[in-house]
Amino acid sequence: MASEAKKKSGFLETVKTIVYALLIAGIFRSLFFQPFWIPSGSMKETLLIGDFLFVNKMAYGYSYASCPSIRIASLGINIDAKNICSVFDGDNARLWGSEPERGDVVVFRHPVTGLDFIKRVIGLPGDRIQMRRGVLHINGEPVELEDAGVFEEVYGPQGPQGSRPRCENGPVGTGGLCVKSRQIETLPNGRSHPILNIAMQGTDNTGVYTVPEGHYFFMGDNRDNSTDSRVPQAARGVGFVPFENLIGRADRIMFSSAGRSMFSFWTWRGDRFFKGVE
């Protein structure tokens, strides 16, 4: 009997330890840093498919979006952040809020689907944003652009989704060299970052977007392969993103996997450990 009681007590202690660990991890994830694995190529070359980073949730304060969504498709679990923290939803405000700077790379909740996206802040409240022949214009002025050669990668399936890159020199066969034009774009506040271009398309020539108060305009660095604020929500794009939908700022890549899984350590990219996100 004593042995059975001891086993039962040991089992309960193990369960309690696991529960406490999960609670601590949940609190840490909700308040401080959220892990994020880059699933698409919309932010190349700043972020590559397979980059693993932690999002700084303290950068912009807290809102309902700071709560994690729990989605496990294999188990049929889909618990949205709004269901967990609905009390904080609806006023487009944040606790200890701090506004993002133009050029920040930010993870945010899609205003319609609720899925996590990562893009660069281009337009602040009140800004007028327009694309003219592939050149970004902010408040009527073109941004500074400097040609910077080409971005090269091997054409083939990338990441767990097996997506293939678009190429300026396409069509390219599997294993061939996929090339995109590369430029350095400098925003009005002096922040610079690389952008990639593939071909002239609809999102390279747009009307003027006037960013509403309390909202932000986001774009991907891989300009011709990014669904972002240039595409309205009615057309399954991002549109303008409310302040309360920001989750946090991407500051540093921890490691990067070029394979189908982030656990395939033999595919980790040696030049991206603890790499800062510019």
mmCIF file of C-alpha atoms in Angstrom:
data_model
loop_
_atom_site.group_PDB
_atom_site.id
_atom_site.type_symbol
_atom_site.label_atom_id
_atom_site.label_comp_id
_atom_site.label_asym_id
_atom_site.label_seq_id
_atom_site.Cartn_x
_atom_site.Cartn_y
_atom_site.Cartn_z
ATOM 1 C CA MET A 1 0.000 0.000 0.000
ATOM 2 C CA ALA A 2 2.789 2.398 0.909
ATOM 3 C CA SER A 3 4.503 1.614 -2.379
ATOM 4 C CA GLU A 4 1.302 2.343 -4.342
ATOM 5 C CA ALA A 5 0.789 5.622 -2.466
ATOM 6 C CA LYS A 6 4.385 6.603 -3.192
ATOM 7 C CA LYS A 7 3.933 5.845 -6.919
ATOM 8 C CA LYS A 8 0.687 7.844 -7.000
ATOM 9 C CA SER A 9 2.345 10.745 -5.231
ATOM 10 C CA GLY A 10 5.272 10.644 -7.649
ATOM 11 C CA PHE A 11 2.914 10.632 -10.635
ATOM 12 C CA LEU A 12 0.983 13.622 -9.283
ATOM 13 C CA GLU A 13 4.218 15.528 -8.722
ATOM 14 C CA THR A 14 5.258 14.841 -12.323
ATOM 15 C CA VAL A 15 1.898 16.077 -13.612
ATOM 16 C CA LYS A 16 2.154 19.211 -11.458
ATOM 17 C CA THR A 17 5.676 19.879 -12.723
ATOM 18 C CA ILE A 18 4.511 19.607 -16.345
ATOM 19 C CA VAL A 19 1.499 21.865 -15.709
ATOM 20 C CA TYR A 20 3.671 24.485 -13.971
ATOM 21 C CA ALA A 21 6.207 24.354 -16.797
ATOM 22 C CA LEU A 22 3.469 24.849 -19.387
ATOM 23 C CA LEU A 23 2.009 27.758 -17.411
ATOM 24 C CA ILE A 24 5.414 29.433 -17.109
ATOM 25 C CA ALA A 25 6.080 28.884 -20.827
ATOM 26 C CA GLY A 26 2.646 30.292 -21.663
ATOM 27 C CA ILE A 27 3.202 33.389 -19.541
ATOM 28 C CA PHE A 28 6.685 33.906 -21.035
ATOM 29 C CA ARG A 29 5.286 33.523 -24.559
ATOM 30 C CA SER A 30 2.377 35.868 -23.893
ATOM 31 C CA LEU A 31 4.337 38.641 -22.199
ATOM 32 C CA PHE A 32 7.884 38.652 -23.489
ATOM 33 C CA PHE A 33 8.973 36.680 -26.563
ATOM 34 C CA GLN A 34 7.034 34.626 -29.094
ATOM 35 C CA PRO A 35 8.795 32.071 -31.315
ATOM 36 C CA PHE A 36 8.177 32.464 -35.040
ATOM 37 C CA TRP A 37 9.355 30.298 -37.923
ATOM 38 C CA ILE A 38 9.391 31.976 -41.341
ATOM 39 C CA PRO A 39 7.086 29.943 -43.643
ATOM 40 C CA SER A 40 7.246 31.956 -46.884
ATOM 41 C CA GLY A 41 9.625 33.966 -49.043
ATOM 42 C CA SER A 42 7.802 37.316 -48.873
ATOM 43 C CA MET A 43 10.597 38.931 -46.804
ATOM 44 C CA LYS A 44 13.643 37.668 -48.738
ATOM 45 C CA GLU A 45 16.473 38.420 -48.460
ATOM 46 C CA THR A 46 16.029 39.949 -44.996
ATOM 47 C CA LEU A 47 14.298 36.778 -43.829
ATOM 48 C CA LEU A 48 14.600 33.383 -45.505
ATOM 49 C CA ILE A 49 12.214 30.459 -45.383
ATOM 50 C CA GLY A 50 13.290 28.447 -42.337
ATOM 51 C CA ASP A 51 14.586 31.348 -40.235
ATOM 52 C CA PHE A 52 13.654 30.840 -36.585
ATOM 53 C CA LEU A 53 13.363 33.945 -34.450
ATOM 54 C CA PHE A 54 11.823 35.298 -31.270
ATOM 55 C CA VAL A 55 9.437 38.237 -31.559
ATOM 56 C CA ASN A 56 9.896 40.978 -28.949
ATOM 57 C CA LYS A 57 6.368 41.458 -27.551
ATOM 58 C CA MET A 58 7.472 44.226 -25.181
ATOM 59 C CA ALA A 59 8.377 46.556 -28.078
ATOM 60 C CA TYR A 60 4.865 47.924 -28.675
ATOM 61 C CA GLY A 61 3.048 47.113 -25.450
ATOM 62 C CA TYR A 62 0.170 44.662 -25.103
ATOM 63 C CA SER A 63 -3.265 44.056 -26.619
ATOM 64 C CA TYR A 64 -5.520 41.068 -27.220
ATOM 65 C CA ALA A 65 -3.097 40.056 -30.016
ATOM 66 C CA SER A 66 -0.401 39.471 -27.380
ATOM 67 C CA CYS A 67 -2.294 36.361 -26.305
ATOM 68 C CA PRO A 68 -1.320 33.244 -28.263
ATOM 69 C CA SER A 69 -3.659 31.516 -30.679
ATOM 70 C CA ILE A 70 -3.589 27.747 -30.234
ATOM 71 C CA ARG A 71 -3.951 25.915 -33.543
ATOM 72 C CA ILE A 72 -3.218 22.182 -33.848
ATOM 73 C CA ALA A 73 -4.898 21.039 -37.050
ATOM 74 C CA SER A 74 -4.130 17.349 -36.488
ATOM 75 C CA LEU A 75 -6.095 17.446 -33.215
ATOM 76 C CA GLY A 76 -8.831 19.752 -34.465
ATOM 77 C CA ILE A 77 -7.805 22.467 -31.995
ATOM 78 C CA ASN A 78 -8.353 26.067 -33.113
ATOM 79 C CA ILE A 79 -8.488 28.532 -30.220
ATOM 80 C CA ASP A 80 -8.095 32.122 -31.371
ATOM 81 C CA ALA A 81 -6.392 34.840 -29.325
ATOM 82 C CA LYS A 82 -9.683 36.753 -29.328
ATOM 83 C CA ASN A 83 -11.345 33.845 -27.530
ATOM 84 C CA ILE A 84 -8.645 33.893 -24.859
ATOM 85 C CA CYS A 85 -8.277 37.655 -24.398
ATOM 86 C CA SER A 86 -11.542 39.025 -25.785
ATOM 87 C CA VAL A 87 -11.795 41.453 -22.854
ATOM 88 C CA PHE A 88 -8.953 43.488 -24.402
ATOM 89 C CA ASP A 89 -10.385 43.514 -27.945
ATOM 90 C CA GLY A 90 -12.299 46.271 -29.685
ATOM 91 C CA ASP A 91 -10.798 49.667 -28.824
ATOM 92 C CA ASN A 92 -7.632 49.543 -31.001
ATOM 93 C CA ALA A 93 -5.549 50.486 -27.968
ATOM 94 C CA ARG A 94 -2.622 48.897 -26.167
ATOM 95 C CA LEU A 95 -1.411 48.668 -22.598
ATOM 96 C CA TRP A 96 1.949 50.461 -22.276
ATOM 97 C CA GLY A 97 1.699 51.040 -26.013
ATOM 98 C CA SER A 98 4.638 52.263 -28.063
ATOM 99 C CA GLU A 99 4.273 53.007 -31.771
ATOM 100 C CA PRO A 100 6.463 51.177 -34.312
ATOM 101 C CA GLU A 101 9.043 53.036 -36.348
ATOM 102 C CA ARG A 102 9.043 53.104 -40.117
ATOM 103 C CA GLY A 103 11.231 50.223 -41.273
ATOM 104 C CA ASP A 104 10.554 47.904 -38.306
ATOM 105 C CA VAL A 105 9.973 44.243 -39.186
ATOM 106 C CA VAL A 106 6.809 43.286 -37.336
ATOM 107 C CA VAL A 107 4.691 40.206 -36.693
ATOM 108 C CA PHE A 108 0.994 41.066 -36.679
ATOM 109 C CA ARG A 109 -2.389 39.378 -36.843
ATOM 110 C CA HIS A 110 -4.099 39.529 -40.221
ATOM 111 C CA PRO A 111 -7.133 41.797 -39.721
ATOM 112 C CA VAL A 112 -9.499 39.239 -41.308
ATOM 113 C CA THR A 113 -8.074 35.725 -40.973
ATOM 114 C CA GLY A 114 -6.299 36.203 -37.628
ATOM 115 C CA LEU A 115 -3.219 34.392 -38.964
ATOM 116 C CA ASP A 116 0.242 35.681 -38.030
ATOM 117 C CA PHE A 117 2.034 37.648 -40.774
ATOM 118 C CA ILE A 118 5.485 39.221 -40.811
ATOM 119 C CA LYS A 119 6.226 42.303 -42.947
ATOM 120 C CA ARG A 120 7.980 45.668 -42.800
ATOM 121 C CA VAL A 121 6.316 48.875 -41.583
ATOM 122 C CA ILE A 122 6.238 51.252 -44.555
ATOM 123 C CA GLY A 123 3.361 53.631 -43.825
ATOM 124 C CA LEU A 124 2.488 55.372 -40.551
ATOM 125 C CA PRO A 125 -0.904 56.894 -39.675
ATOM 126 C CA GLY A 126 -1.695 59.773 -42.024
ATOM 127 C CA ASP A 127 0.911 58.789 -44.650
ATOM 128 C CA ARG A 128 0.108 58.621 -48.354
ATOM 129 C CA ILE A 129 1.652 55.517 -49.923
ATOM 130 C CA GLN A 130 1.878 54.729 -53.635
ATOM 131 C CA MET A 131 3.851 52.483 -55.964
ATOM 132 C CA ARG A 132 4.860 53.974 -59.333
ATOM 133 C CA ARG A 133 6.631 51.654 -61.774
ATOM 134 C CA GLY A 134 8.007 49.626 -58.907
ATOM 135 C CA VAL A 135 9.253 52.615 -56.904
ATOM 136 C CA LEU A 136 7.792 53.288 -53.467
ATOM 137 C CA HIS A 137 6.505 56.839 -52.946
ATOM 138 C CA ILE A 138 5.782 58.165 -49.436
ATOM 139 C CA ASN A 139 3.817 61.398 -49.173
ATOM 140 C CA GLY A 140 4.455 62.147 -52.821
ATOM 141 C CA GLU A 141 8.232 61.615 -52.689
ATOM 142 C CA PRO A 142 10.100 58.593 -54.121
ATOM 143 C CA VAL A 143 12.318 56.705 -51.707
ATOM 144 C CA GLU A 144 16.038 56.502 -52.377
ATOM 145 C CA LEU A 145 17.060 53.394 -54.353
ATOM 146 C CA GLU A 146 20.514 52.017 -55.059
ATOM 147 C CA ASP A 147 21.157 49.077 -57.388
ATOM 148 C CA ALA A 148 22.846 46.255 -55.504
ATOM 149 C CA GLY A 149 23.371 43.421 -57.942
ATOM 150 C CA VAL A 150 21.243 40.299 -57.789
ATOM 151 C CA PHE A 151 19.929 37.823 -55.239
ATOM 152 C CA GLU A 152 20.644 34.197 -56.158
ATOM 153 C CA GLU A 153 19.175 30.944 -54.874
ATOM 154 C CA VAL A 154 18.780 27.377 -56.107
ATOM 155 C CA TYR A 155 15.406 26.700 -57.719
ATOM 156 C CA GLY A 156 13.595 23.913 -55.892
ATOM 157 C CA PRO A 157 11.130 23.183 -53.080
ATOM 158 C CA GLN A 158 11.742 25.239 -49.924
ATOM 159 C CA GLY A 159 10.554 24.753 -46.354
ATOM 160 C CA PRO A 160 7.823 22.426 -45.051
ATOM 161 C CA GLN A 161 5.362 23.658 -47.682
ATOM 162 C CA GLY A 162 7.731 22.815 -50.518
ATOM 163 C CA SER A 163 7.084 26.165 -52.203
ATOM 164 C CA ARG A 164 9.275 27.137 -55.155
ATOM 165 C CA PRO A 165 10.680 30.647 -55.627
ATOM 166 C CA ARG A 166 9.731 32.976 -58.469
ATOM 167 C CA CYS A 167 12.661 33.948 -60.672
ATOM 168 C CA GLU A 168 13.363 36.981 -62.813
ATOM 169 C CA ASN A 169 15.321 34.726 -65.177
ATOM 170 C CA GLY A 170 12.590 32.074 -65.272
ATOM 171 C CA PRO A 171 11.564 29.545 -66.234
ATOM 172 C CA VAL A 172 14.317 27.716 -64.366
ATOM 173 C CA GLY A 173 14.548 23.961 -63.913
ATOM 174 C CA THR A 174 15.014 22.228 -60.557
ATOM 175 C CA GLY A 175 18.566 22.767 -59.358
ATOM 176 C CA GLY A 176 19.063 25.776 -61.609
ATOM 177 C CA LEU A 177 20.081 29.251 -60.499
ATOM 178 C CA CYS A 178 17.111 31.483 -59.666
ATOM 179 C CA VAL A 179 17.915 35.212 -59.885
ATOM 180 C CA LYS A 180 16.128 38.384 -58.741
ATOM 181 C CA SER A 181 17.192 42.017 -59.108
ATOM 182 C CA ARG A 182 18.358 43.496 -55.807
ATOM 183 C CA GLN A 183 18.237 47.119 -54.637
ATOM 184 C CA ILE A 184 18.855 48.933 -51.366
ATOM 185 C CA GLU A 185 15.837 51.018 -50.373
ATOM 186 C CA THR A 186 16.266 53.890 -47.903
ATOM 187 C CA LEU A 187 13.168 55.173 -46.132
ATOM 188 C CA PRO A 188 12.663 58.844 -45.142
ATOM 189 C CA ASN A 189 13.920 58.184 -41.597
ATOM 190 C CA GLY A 190 17.233 56.804 -42.924
ATOM 191 C CA ARG A 191 16.459 53.108 -42.413
ATOM 192 C CA SER A 192 17.853 50.996 -45.273
ATOM 193 C CA HIS A 193 17.105 47.423 -46.311
ATOM 194 C CA PRO A 194 17.376 45.243 -49.446
ATOM 195 C CA ILE A 195 14.364 44.692 -51.701
ATOM 196 C CA LEU A 196 13.971 42.154 -54.516
ATOM 197 C CA ASN A 197 12.177 42.554 -57.830
ATOM 198 C CA ILE A 198 11.049 39.946 -60.351
ATOM 199 C CA ALA A 199 8.784 41.574 -62.959
ATOM 200 C CA MET A 200 6.491 44.548 -63.472
ATOM 201 C CA GLN A 201 3.037 43.627 -62.171
ATOM 202 C CA GLY A 202 -0.130 45.150 -60.781
ATOM 203 C CA THR A 203 1.233 45.885 -57.317
ATOM 204 C CA ASP A 204 4.089 47.899 -58.875
ATOM 205 C CA ASN A 205 1.599 50.566 -60.001
ATOM 206 C CA THR A 206 -1.090 51.495 -57.515
ATOM 207 C CA GLY A 207 -3.371 54.277 -56.477
ATOM 208 C CA VAL A 208 -2.623 56.376 -53.409
ATOM 209 C CA TYR A 209 -3.255 54.668 -50.067
ATOM 210 C CA THR A 210 -3.936 57.106 -47.216
ATOM 211 C CA VAL A 211 -3.204 55.303 -43.942
ATOM 212 C CA PRO A 212 -6.020 55.862 -41.406
ATOM 213 C CA GLU A 213 -5.328 56.963 -37.846
ATOM 214 C CA GLY A 214 -4.451 54.049 -35.603
ATOM 215 C CA HIS A 215 -3.395 51.876 -38.562
ATOM 216 C CA TYR A 216 -0.191 50.912 -40.398
ATOM 217 C CA PHE A 217 0.805 49.993 -43.933
ATOM 218 C CA PHE A 218 3.007 46.911 -44.380
ATOM 219 C CA MET A 219 4.997 45.573 -47.319
ATOM 220 C CA GLY A 220 7.245 42.582 -47.910
ATOM 221 C CA ASP A 221 10.862 43.070 -49.010
ATOM 222 C CA ASN A 222 10.400 40.499 -51.797
ATOM 223 C CA ARG A 223 8.164 43.025 -53.516
ATOM 224 C CA ASP A 224 6.735 40.904 -56.321
ATOM 225 C CA ASN A 225 6.078 37.878 -54.121
ATOM 226 C CA SER A 226 4.302 39.417 -51.133
ATOM 227 C CA THR A 227 0.634 39.658 -50.213
ATOM 228 C CA ASP A 228 0.601 42.812 -48.107
ATOM 229 C CA SER A 229 -1.132 46.167 -47.569
ATOM 230 C CA ARG A 230 -1.074 46.908 -51.306
ATOM 231 C CA VAL A 231 -3.825 44.294 -51.671
ATOM 232 C CA PRO A 232 -7.132 45.229 -49.937
ATOM 233 C CA GLN A 233 -8.734 42.863 -47.462
ATOM 234 C CA ALA A 234 -11.702 42.400 -49.814
ATOM 235 C CA ALA A 235 -9.260 40.827 -52.287
ATOM 236 C CA ARG A 236 -7.742 38.574 -49.580
ATOM 237 C CA GLY A 237 -4.885 40.964 -48.933
ATOM 238 C CA VAL A 238 -3.714 42.595 -45.717
ATOM 239 C CA GLY A 239 -4.977 46.156 -46.197
ATOM 240 C CA PHE A 240 -4.451 48.586 -43.328
ATOM 241 C CA VAL A 241 -3.465 46.915 -40.041
ATOM 242 C CA PRO A 242 -4.906 48.235 -36.740
ATOM 243 C CA PHE A 243 -2.479 49.163 -33.958
ATOM 244 C CA GLU A 244 -3.996 46.525 -31.662
ATOM 245 C CA ASN A 245 -3.143 43.762 -34.159
ATOM 246 C CA LEU A 246 0.622 44.189 -33.754
ATOM 247 C CA ILE A 247 2.226 41.286 -31.891
ATOM 248 C CA GLY A 248 5.852 42.347 -31.693
ATOM 249 C CA ARG A 249 9.080 43.308 -33.416
ATOM 250 C CA ALA A 250 11.492 40.859 -35.015
ATOM 251 C CA ASP A 251 14.953 41.756 -33.745
ATOM 252 C CA ARG A 252 17.210 38.732 -34.200
ATOM 253 C CA ILE A 253 17.301 35.376 -36.002
ATOM 254 C CA MET A 254 18.300 32.595 -33.611
ATOM 255 C CA PHE A 255 19.084 29.976 -36.277
ATOM 256 C CA SER A 256 17.940 29.042 -39.763
ATOM 257 C CA SER A 257 17.087 25.729 -41.399
ATOM 258 C CA ALA A 258 17.337 25.221 -45.151
ATOM 259 C CA GLY A 259 15.488 21.890 -44.878
ATOM 260 C CA ARG A 260 11.875 20.801 -44.473
ATOM 261 C CA SER A 261 12.023 20.941 -40.666
ATOM 262 C CA MET A 262 13.685 23.266 -38.192
ATOM 263 C CA PHE A 263 14.825 20.171 -36.286
ATOM 264 C CA SER A 264 16.968 19.010 -39.233
ATOM 265 C CA PHE A 265 20.118 20.491 -37.693
ATOM 266 C CA TRP A 266 22.312 19.233 -40.555
ATOM 267 C CA THR A 267 20.510 21.737 -42.831
ATOM 268 C CA TRP A 268 21.061 24.750 -40.559
ATOM 269 C CA ARG A 269 22.635 27.758 -42.278
ATOM 270 C CA GLY A 270 25.937 28.543 -40.618
ATOM 271 C CA ASP A 271 25.887 32.272 -41.428
ATOM 272 C CA ARG A 272 22.543 33.092 -39.792
ATOM 273 C CA PHE A 273 23.051 32.227 -36.107
ATOM 274 C CA PHE A 274 21.979 35.220 -33.934
ATOM 275 C CA LYS A 275 21.817 37.424 -37.034
ATOM 276 C CA GLY A 276 20.220 40.832 -36.413
ATOM 277 C CA VAL A 277 17.103 41.766 -38.412
ATOM 278 C CA GLU A 278 17.685 45.119 -40.117
#
